[in-house]
Amino acid sequence: MKDLVTIEELNLEEGKKLVRIARLAIMSKLKLTDKFEDISDEILNKKGLAFVTLETKRGNTYSLRGCIGYVEAVAPLKDIVYNAAIAAAFSDPRFPPLRREEFQDVIIEVTVLTKPEVVDVPKTELPKVIKVGEDGLIVEKGILYSGLLLPQVPMEYCWDSETFLAETCIKAGLSPDCWLYEDVKVKRFKGVIFREIEPDNVIMIKPSEVKCKRLGEE
């Protein structure tokens, strides 16, 4: 797709704009603002794929508060981020809708993705070709089962590639060894992360730079 945003096109300034779009989208829905900035940017007007992750920060502790995204390029990237932010805040089935009093503690992360591609190797070779710290994974079986994990997830949990595959299978509602089944598709994609250190203070990081949070470590 010629007009799809590539992760190489994006820099910190575009990332700041994307996070700002996500923050303002949620603020508008919570009626914390009555205006929305029209952020014009040629790159962000291209179609794109993205996930928005919300975390609640209390001291040095972060807890997931919502994560929704799009793996089909159905709209300009800035609109994808806008819609994903609202969905992550108010429509993630794992959490109740975000409340106004919670928002001051929310940290926003936007991950822009490349187009997912099927990993076309013999099933037993998958752990050898999946690159932890670079690849995100999608596991699909028919139209009923699908699971996705972003490329930063295995870094955060200190997984090797086989554990990453197993956890993506579990996310899809399948057995941990589903990646070995011939009727299961495994797709991978790359990503770049724009993350708030605190509200409106954004950094750009690669998945490989995400720190492993081992049990017992802060």
mmCIF file of N, CA and C in Angstrom, residues 27-138:
data_model
loop_
_atom_site.group_PDB
_atom_site.id
_atom_site.type_symbol
_atom_site.label_atom_id
_atom_site.label_comp_id
_atom_site.label_asym_id
_atom_site.label_seq_id
_atom_site.Cartn_x
_atom_site.Cartn_y
_atom_site.Cartn_z
ATOM 1 N N MET A 27 -9.724 13.447 26.647
ATOM 2 C CA MET A 27 -10.174 14.633 27.383
ATOM 3 C C MET A 27 -11.511 15.134 26.860
ATOM 4 N N SER A 28 -11.661 15.125 25.539
ATOM 5 C CA SER A 28 -12.913 15.580 24.935
ATOM 6 C C SER A 28 -14.076 14.680 25.347
ATOM 7 N N LYS A 29 -13.839 13.376 25.344
ATOM 8 C CA LYS A 29 -14.889 12.426 25.723
ATOM 9 C C LYS A 29 -15.265 12.584 27.196
ATOM 10 N N LEU A 30 -14.278 12.919 28.031
ATOM 11 C CA LEU A 30 -14.528 13.119 29.461
ATOM 12 C C LEU A 30 -15.043 14.525 29.773
ATOM 13 N N LYS A 31 -15.170 15.344 28.705
ATOM 14 C CA LYS A 31 -15.608 16.733 28.843
ATOM 15 C C LYS A 31 -14.638 17.544 29.715
ATOM 16 N N LEU A 32 -13.351 17.245 29.563
ATOM 17 C CA LEU A 32 -12.312 18.021 30.235
ATOM 18 C C LEU A 32 -11.786 19.134 29.343
ATOM 19 N N THR A 33 -12.211 19.133 28.090
ATOM 20 C CA THR A 33 -11.882 20.204 27.161
ATOM 21 C C THR A 33 -13.015 20.318 26.158
ATOM 22 N N ASP A 34 -13.236 21.517 25.660
ATOM 23 C CA ASP A 34 -14.295 21.714 24.667
ATOM 24 C C ASP A 34 -13.718 22.095 23.309
ATOM 25 N N LYS A 35 -12.416 21.905 23.160
ATOM 26 C CA LYS A 35 -11.798 22.211 21.875
ATOM 27 C C LYS A 35 -10.903 21.057 21.460
ATOM 28 N N PHE A 36 -10.709 20.936 20.170
ATOM 29 C CA PHE A 36 -9.805 19.908 19.669
ATOM 30 C C PHE A 36 -8.902 20.529 18.622
ATOM 31 N N GLU A 37 -7.603 20.382 18.825
ATOM 32 C CA GLU A 37 -6.636 20.963 17.905
ATOM 33 C C GLU A 37 -6.671 20.215 16.572
ATOM 34 N N ASP A 38 -6.712 20.972 15.487
ATOM 35 C CA ASP A 38 -6.617 20.362 14.159
ATOM 36 C C ASP A 38 -5.135 20.225 13.824
ATOM 37 N N ILE A 39 -4.596 19.046 14.069
ATOM 38 C CA ILE A 39 -3.167 18.821 13.877
ATOM 39 C C ILE A 39 -2.929 18.419 12.433
ATOM 40 N N SER A 40 -2.351 19.329 11.670
ATOM 41 C CA SER A 40 -2.098 19.067 10.256
ATOM 42 C C SER A 40 -0.663 18.578 10.086
ATOM 43 N N ASP A 41 -0.517 17.448 9.426
ATOM 44 C CA ASP A 41 0.797 16.858 9.199
ATOM 45 C C ASP A 41 0.657 15.893 8.031
ATOM 46 N N GLU A 42 1.467 16.095 7.013
ATOM 47 C CA GLU A 42 1.351 15.286 5.800
ATOM 48 C C GLU A 42 1.527 13.796 6.087
ATOM 49 N N ILE A 43 2.482 13.470 6.952
ATOM 50 C CA ILE A 43 2.742 12.062 7.258
ATOM 51 C C ILE A 43 1.579 11.449 8.035
ATOM 52 N N LEU A 44 1.064 12.197 9.009
ATOM 53 C CA LEU A 44 -0.013 11.659 9.844
ATOM 54 C C LEU A 44 -1.331 11.560 9.096
ATOM 55 N N ASN A 45 -1.418 12.205 7.937
ATOM 56 C CA ASN A 45 -2.608 12.091 7.102
ATOM 57 C C ASN A 45 -2.585 10.846 6.220
ATOM 58 N N LYS A 46 -1.437 10.169 6.169
ATOM 59 C CA LYS A 46 -1.381 8.893 5.459
ATOM 60 C C LYS A 46 -2.083 7.816 6.284
ATOM 61 N N LYS A 47 -2.542 6.784 5.615
ATOM 62 C CA LYS A 47 -3.149 5.672 6.341
ATOM 63 C C LYS A 47 -2.092 4.966 7.186
ATOM 64 N N GLY A 48 -2.528 4.456 8.328
ATOM 65 C CA GLY A 48 -1.568 3.819 9.215
ATOM 66 C C GLY A 48 -2.214 2.825 10.159
ATOM 67 N N LEU A 49 -1.363 2.095 10.865
ATOM 68 C CA LEU A 49 -1.783 1.086 11.841
ATOM 69 C C LEU A 49 -1.212 1.478 13.192
ATOM 70 N N ALA A 50 -2.009 1.388 14.229
ATOM 71 C CA ALA A 50 -1.517 1.809 15.547
ATOM 72 C C ALA A 50 -2.333 1.191 16.665
ATOM 73 N N PHE A 51 -1.695 1.103 17.826
ATOM 74 C CA PHE A 51 -2.347 0.733 19.081
ATOM 75 C C PHE A 51 -2.120 1.853 20.083
ATOM 76 N N VAL A 52 -3.120 2.090 20.909
ATOM 77 C CA VAL A 52 -2.988 3.027 22.025
ATOM 78 C C VAL A 52 -3.118 2.234 23.321
ATOM 79 N N THR A 53 -2.113 2.391 24.173
ATOM 80 C CA THR A 53 -2.095 1.726 25.475
ATOM 81 C C THR A 53 -2.199 2.771 26.572
ATOM 82 N N LEU A 54 -3.074 2.542 27.528
ATOM 83 C CA LEU A 54 -3.217 3.420 28.688
ATOM 84 C C LEU A 54 -2.738 2.679 29.924
ATOM 85 N N GLU A 55 -1.952 3.363 30.735
ATOM 86 C CA GLU A 55 -1.506 2.808 32.009
ATOM 87 C C GLU A 55 -1.789 3.806 33.120
ATOM 88 N N THR A 56 -2.109 3.300 34.277
ATOM 89 C CA THR A 56 -2.274 4.136 35.463
ATOM 90 C C THR A 56 -0.958 4.154 36.225
ATOM 91 N N LYS A 57 -0.464 5.362 36.500
ATOM 92 C CA LYS A 57 0.802 5.507 37.220
ATOM 93 C C LYS A 57 0.532 5.932 38.654
ATOM 94 N N ARG A 58 1.033 5.129 39.576
ATOM 95 C CA ARG A 58 0.969 5.476 40.998
ATOM 96 C C ARG A 58 2.359 5.280 41.584
ATOM 97 N N GLY A 59 3.040 6.389 41.849
ATOM 98 C CA GLY A 59 4.431 6.307 42.275
ATOM 99 C C GLY A 59 5.278 5.783 41.134
ATOM 100 N N ASN A 60 6.013 4.711 41.379
ATOM 101 C CA ASN A 60 6.816 4.080 40.337
ATOM 102 C C ASN A 60 6.147 2.841 39.756
ATOM 103 N N THR A 61 4.868 2.662 40.074
ATOM 104 C CA THR A 61 4.143 1.475 39.628
ATOM 105 C C THR A 61 3.187 1.827 38.496
ATOM 106 N N TYR A 62 3.214 1.004 37.447
ATOM 107 C CA TYR A 62 2.327 1.196 36.306
ATOM 108 C C TYR A 62 1.420 -0.024 36.174
ATOM 109 N N SER A 63 0.140 0.215 35.922
ATOM 110 C CA SER A 63 -0.793 -0.894 35.701
ATOM 111 C C SER A 63 -1.616 -0.613 34.450
ATOM 112 N N LEU A 64 -1.832 -1.647 33.662
ATOM 113 C CA LEU A 64 -2.577 -1.509 32.418
ATOM 114 C C LEU A 64 -3.991 -1.016 32.692
ATOM 115 N N ARG A 65 -4.455 -0.057 31.877
ATOM 116 C CA ARG A 65 -5.816 0.489 32.024
ATOM 117 C C ARG A 65 -6.629 0.367 30.743
ATOM 118 N N GLY A 66 -5.975 -0.047 29.667
ATOM 119 C CA GLY A 66 -6.683 -0.237 28.409
ATOM 120 C C GLY A 66 -5.701 -0.303 27.254
ATOM 121 N N CYS A 67 -6.041 -1.093 26.246
ATOM 122 C CA CYS A 67 -5.190 -1.188 25.058
ATOM 123 C C CYS A 67 -6.039 -1.661 23.889
ATOM 124 N N ILE A 68 -6.160 -0.801 22.881
ATOM 125 C CA ILE A 68 -6.956 -1.110 21.691
ATOM 126 C C ILE A 68 -6.205 -0.555 20.482
ATOM 127 N N GLY A 69 -6.322 -1.246 19.355
ATOM 128 C CA GLY A 69 -5.669 -0.739 18.157
ATOM 129 C C GLY A 69 -6.244 -1.325 16.887
ATOM 130 N N TYR A 70 -5.592 -0.984 15.790
ATOM 131 C CA TYR A 70 -6.047 -1.375 14.459
ATOM 132 C C TYR A 70 -4.888 -1.973 13.681
ATOM 133 N N VAL A 71 -5.114 -3.140 13.073
ATOM 134 C CA VAL A 71 -4.099 -3.759 12.228
ATOM 135 C C VAL A 71 -4.516 -3.739 10.761
ATOM 136 N N GLU A 72 -5.549 -2.959 10.461
ATOM 137 C CA GLU A 72 -5.956 -2.697 9.084
ATOM 138 C C GLU A 72 -5.896 -1.195 8.857
ATOM 139 N N ALA A 73 -5.356 -0.801 7.715
ATOM 140 C CA ALA A 73 -5.194 0.628 7.418
ATOM 141 C C ALA A 73 -6.493 1.185 6.841
ATOM 142 N N VAL A 74 -7.449 1.436 7.713
ATOM 143 C CA VAL A 74 -8.782 1.855 7.281
ATOM 144 C C VAL A 74 -8.954 3.370 7.294
ATOM 145 N N ALA A 75 -7.972 4.107 7.802
ATOM 146 C CA ALA A 75 -8.111 5.556 7.939
ATOM 147 C C ALA A 75 -6.726 6.181 8.093
ATOM 148 N N PRO A 76 -6.639 7.524 7.977
ATOM 149 C CA PRO A 76 -5.369 8.199 8.255
ATOM 150 C C PRO A 76 -4.869 7.871 9.660
ATOM 151 N N LEU A 77 -3.551 7.850 9.817
ATOM 152 C CA LEU A 77 -2.957 7.464 11.093
ATOM 153 C C LEU A 77 -3.479 8.306 12.247
ATOM 154 N N LYS A 78 -3.632 9.610 12.033
ATOM 155 C CA LYS A 78 -4.092 10.459 13.140
ATOM 156 C C LYS A 78 -5.507 10.087 13.574
ATOM 157 N N ASP A 79 -6.346 9.652 12.624
ATOM 158 C CA ASP A 79 -7.708 9.228 12.965
ATOM 159 C C ASP A 79 -7.707 7.859 13.643
ATOM 160 N N ILE A 80 -6.815 6.990 13.196
ATOM 161 C CA ILE A 80 -6.663 5.680 13.847
ATOM 162 C C ILE A 80 -6.313 5.867 15.317
ATOM 163 N N VAL A 81 -5.360 6.759 15.597
ATOM 164 C CA VAL A 81 -4.936 7.002 16.975
ATOM 165 C C VAL A 81 -6.069 7.625 17.783
ATOM 166 N N TYR A 82 -6.785 8.562 17.203
ATOM 167 C CA TYR A 82 -7.929 9.194 17.873
ATOM 168 C C TYR A 82 -8.956 8.134 18.288
ATOM 169 N N ASN A 83 -9.331 7.290 17.336
ATOM 170 C CA ASN A 83 -10.352 6.272 17.613
ATOM 171 C C ASN A 83 -9.847 5.207 18.581
ATOM 172 N N ALA A 84 -8.580 4.818 18.438
ATOM 173 C CA ALA A 84 -8.014 3.802 19.329
ATOM 174 C C ALA A 84 -7.925 4.315 20.758
ATOM 175 N N ALA A 85 -7.614 5.598 20.915
ATOM 176 C CA ALA A 85 -7.523 6.181 22.259
ATOM 177 C C ALA A 85 -8.872 6.141 22.967
ATOM 178 N N ILE A 86 -9.915 6.534 22.255
ATOM 179 C CA ILE A 86 -11.253 6.511 22.850
ATOM 180 C C ILE A 86 -11.672 5.075 23.173
ATOM 181 N N ALA A 87 -11.366 4.160 22.262
ATOM 182 C CA ALA A 87 -11.719 2.756 22.504
ATOM 183 C C ALA A 87 -10.946 2.183 23.691
ATOM 184 N N ALA A 88 -9.660 2.514 23.800
ATOM 185 C CA ALA A 88 -8.852 2.013 24.918
ATOM 186 C C ALA A 88 -9.366 2.543 26.251
ATOM 187 N N ALA A 89 -9.827 3.786 26.247
ATOM 188 C CA ALA A 89 -10.299 4.411 27.488
ATOM 189 C C ALA A 89 -11.693 3.951 27.895
ATOM 190 N N PHE A 90 -12.534 3.672 26.920
ATOM 191 C CA PHE A 90 -13.945 3.460 27.248
ATOM 192 C C PHE A 90 -14.551 2.143 26.758
ATOM 193 N N SER A 91 -13.824 1.387 25.924
ATOM 194 C CA SER A 91 -14.436 0.190 25.326
ATOM 195 C C SER A 91 -13.606 -1.078 25.460
ATOM 196 N N ASP A 92 -12.497 -1.028 26.172
ATOM 197 C CA ASP A 92 -11.731 -2.256 26.402
ATOM 198 C C ASP A 92 -12.546 -3.142 27.344
ATOM 199 N N PRO A 93 -12.955 -4.333 26.895
ATOM 200 C CA PRO A 93 -13.851 -5.164 27.716
ATOM 201 C C PRO A 93 -13.230 -5.651 29.023
ATOM 202 N N ARG A 94 -11.923 -5.510 29.164
ATOM 203 C CA ARG A 94 -11.257 -5.960 30.397
ATOM 204 C C ARG A 94 -11.390 -4.963 31.539
ATOM 205 N N PHE A 95 -11.827 -3.726 31.206
ATOM 206 C CA PHE A 95 -11.845 -2.664 32.209
ATOM 207 C C PHE A 95 -13.147 -1.874 32.130
ATOM 208 N N PRO A 96 -13.561 -1.256 33.240
ATOM 209 C CA PRO A 96 -14.693 -0.330 33.179
ATOM 210 C C PRO A 96 -14.278 0.942 32.447
ATOM 211 N N PRO A 97 -15.221 1.714 31.930
ATOM 212 C CA PRO A 97 -14.875 2.969 31.269
ATOM 213 C C PRO A 97 -14.068 3.889 32.188
ATOM 214 N N LEU A 98 -13.114 4.579 31.596
ATOM 215 C CA LEU A 98 -12.265 5.496 32.356
ATOM 216 C C LEU A 98 -13.109 6.618 32.959
ATOM 217 N N ARG A 99 -12.829 6.980 34.211
ATOM 218 C CA ARG A 99 -13.535 8.066 34.885
ATOM 219 C C ARG A 99 -12.675 9.328 34.909
ATOM 220 N N ARG A 100 -13.344 10.470 35.013
ATOM 221 C CA ARG A 100 -12.630 11.752 34.996
ATOM 222 C C ARG A 100 -11.571 11.826 36.082
ATOM 223 N N GLU A 101 -11.900 11.324 37.261
ATOM 224 C CA GLU A 101 -10.970 11.434 38.382
ATOM 225 C C GLU A 101 -9.742 10.538 38.215
ATOM 226 N N GLU A 102 -9.803 9.582 37.294
ATOM 227 C CA GLU A 102 -8.650 8.714 37.030
ATOM 228 C C GLU A 102 -7.655 9.338 36.057
ATOM 229 N N PHE A 103 -8.133 10.249 35.236
ATOM 230 C CA PHE A 103 -7.362 10.664 34.064
ATOM 231 C C PHE A 103 -6.037 11.320 34.417
ATOM 232 N N GLN A 104 -5.976 12.007 35.543
ATOM 233 C CA GLN A 104 -4.735 12.691 35.916
ATOM 234 C C GLN A 104 -3.582 11.709 36.151
ATOM 235 N N ASP A 105 -3.897 10.447 36.387
ATOM 236 C CA ASP A 105 -2.866 9.435 36.639
ATOM 237 C C ASP A 105 -2.581 8.561 35.422
ATOM 238 N N VAL A 106 -3.169 8.905 34.274
ATOM 239 C CA VAL A 106 -3.047 8.057 33.089
ATOM 240 C C VAL A 106 -1.835 8.451 32.244
ATOM 241 N N ILE A 107 -1.060 7.451 31.878
ATOM 242 C CA ILE A 107 0.062 7.597 30.959
ATOM 243 C C ILE A 107 -0.344 6.968 29.626
ATOM 244 N N ILE A 108 -0.035 7.667 28.534
ATOM 245 C CA ILE A 108 -0.447 7.220 27.201
ATOM 246 C C ILE A 108 0.761 6.750 26.398
ATOM 247 N N GLU A 109 0.574 5.638 25.713
ATOM 248 C CA GLU A 109 1.606 5.094 24.826
ATOM 249 C C GLU A 109 0.973 4.799 23.475
ATOM 250 N N VAL A 110 1.590 5.285 22.408
ATOM 251 C CA VAL A 110 1.129 5.015 21.044
ATOM 252 C C VAL A 110 2.189 4.171 20.343
ATOM 253 N N THR A 111 1.776 3.028 19.826
ATOM 254 C CA THR A 111 2.677 2.173 19.053
ATOM 255 C C THR A 111 2.197 2.152 17.611
ATOM 256 N N VAL A 112 3.046 2.622 16.696
ATOM 257 C CA VAL A 112 2.724 2.599 15.270
ATOM 258 C C VAL A 112 3.327 1.330 14.674
ATOM 259 N N LEU A 113 2.531 0.624 13.875
ATOM 260 C CA LEU A 113 2.906 -0.702 13.386
ATOM 261 C C LEU A 113 3.169 -0.709 11.890
ATOM 262 N N THR A 114 3.964 -1.683 11.460
ATOM 263 C CA THR A 114 4.044 -2.013 10.044
ATOM 264 C C THR A 114 2.914 -2.987 9.712
ATOM 265 N N LYS A 115 2.692 -3.208 8.433
ATOM 266 C CA LYS A 115 1.650 -4.145 8.013
ATOM 267 C C LYS A 115 2.056 -5.568 8.403
ATOM 268 N N PRO A 116 1.198 -6.307 9.110
ATOM 269 C CA PRO A 116 1.539 -7.685 9.495
ATOM 270 C C PRO A 116 1.713 -8.586 8.272
ATOM 271 N N GLU A 117 2.690 -9.478 8.351
ATOM 272 C CA GLU A 117 2.964 -10.424 7.271
ATOM 273 C C GLU A 117 3.075 -11.833 7.838
ATOM 274 N N VAL A 118 2.563 -12.803 7.096
ATOM 275 C CA VAL A 118 2.637 -14.200 7.525
ATOM 276 C C VAL A 118 4.095 -14.644 7.578
ATOM 277 N N VAL A 119 4.457 -15.336 8.650
ATOM 278 C CA VAL A 119 5.806 -15.897 8.778
ATOM 279 C C VAL A 119 5.798 -17.251 8.076
ATOM 280 N N ASP A 120 6.367 -17.287 6.887
ATOM 281 C CA ASP A 120 6.265 -18.460 6.019
ATOM 282 C C ASP A 120 7.510 -19.343 6.157
ATOM 283 N N VAL A 121 7.563 -20.072 7.259
ATOM 284 C CA VAL A 121 8.639 -21.045 7.492
ATOM 285 C C VAL A 121 8.002 -22.301 8.080
ATOM 286 N N PRO A 122 8.707 -23.435 8.058
ATOM 287 C CA PRO A 122 8.172 -24.618 8.750
ATOM 288 C C PRO A 122 7.865 -24.289 10.206
ATOM 289 N N LYS A 123 6.783 -24.838 10.709
ATOM 290 C CA LYS A 123 6.305 -24.471 12.046
ATOM 291 C C LYS A 123 7.383 -24.626 13.122
ATOM 292 N N THR A 124 8.151 -25.687 13.038
ATOM 293 C CA THR A 124 9.164 -25.919 14.075
ATOM 294 C C THR A 124 10.292 -24.897 14.039
ATOM 295 N N GLU A 125 10.376 -24.143 12.928
ATOM 296 C CA GLU A 125 11.429 -23.136 12.792
ATOM 297 C C GLU A 125 11.012 -21.774 13.340
ATOM 298 N N LEU A 126 9.742 -21.623 13.696
ATOM 299 C CA LEU A 126 9.245 -20.310 14.123
ATOM 300 C C LEU A 126 10.048 -19.698 15.273
ATOM 301 N N PRO A 127 10.369 -20.431 16.337
ATOM 302 C CA PRO A 127 11.124 -19.802 17.426
ATOM 303 C C PRO A 127 12.484 -19.263 16.992
ATOM 304 N N LYS A 128 13.034 -19.826 15.913
ATOM 305 C CA LYS A 128 14.348 -19.387 15.442
ATOM 306 C C LYS A 128 14.283 -18.084 14.649
ATOM 307 N N VAL A 129 13.142 -17.834 14.006
ATOM 308 C CA VAL A 129 13.058 -16.654 13.140
ATOM 309 C C VAL A 129 12.339 -15.476 13.799
ATOM 310 N N ILE A 130 11.569 -15.732 14.848
ATOM 311 C CA ILE A 130 10.921 -14.640 15.577
ATOM 312 C C ILE A 130 11.978 -13.896 16.388
ATOM 313 N N LYS A 131 12.035 -12.588 16.212
ATOM 314 C CA LYS A 131 13.057 -11.773 16.871
ATOM 315 C C LYS A 131 12.432 -10.990 18.025
ATOM 316 N N VAL A 132 12.722 -11.432 19.238
ATOM 317 C CA VAL A 132 12.242 -10.720 20.423
ATOM 318 C C VAL A 132 12.937 -9.360 20.489
ATOM 319 N N GLY A 133 12.142 -8.311 20.699
ATOM 320 C CA GLY A 133 12.677 -6.958 20.696
ATOM 321 C C GLY A 133 12.501 -6.254 19.372
ATOM 322 N N GLU A 134 12.059 -6.995 18.359
ATOM 323 C CA GLU A 134 11.769 -6.408 17.050
ATOM 324 C C GLU A 134 10.354 -6.726 16.585
ATOM 325 N N ASP A 135 9.957 -7.993 16.732
ATOM 326 C CA ASP A 135 8.686 -8.447 16.172
ATOM 327 C C ASP A 135 7.542 -8.372 17.179
ATOM 328 N N GLY A 136 6.383 -7.951 16.673
ATOM 329 C CA GLY A 136 5.125 -8.205 17.345
ATOM 330 C C GLY A 136 4.481 -9.392 16.659
ATOM 331 N N LEU A 137 3.550 -10.060 17.330
ATOM 332 C CA LEU A 137 2.969 -11.282 16.773
ATOM 333 C C LEU A 137 1.447 -11.239 16.742
ATOM 334 N N ILE A 138 0.908 -11.878 15.706
ATOM 335 C CA ILE A 138 -0.525 -12.150 15.610
ATOM 336 C C ILE A 138 -0.687 -13.639 15.334
#
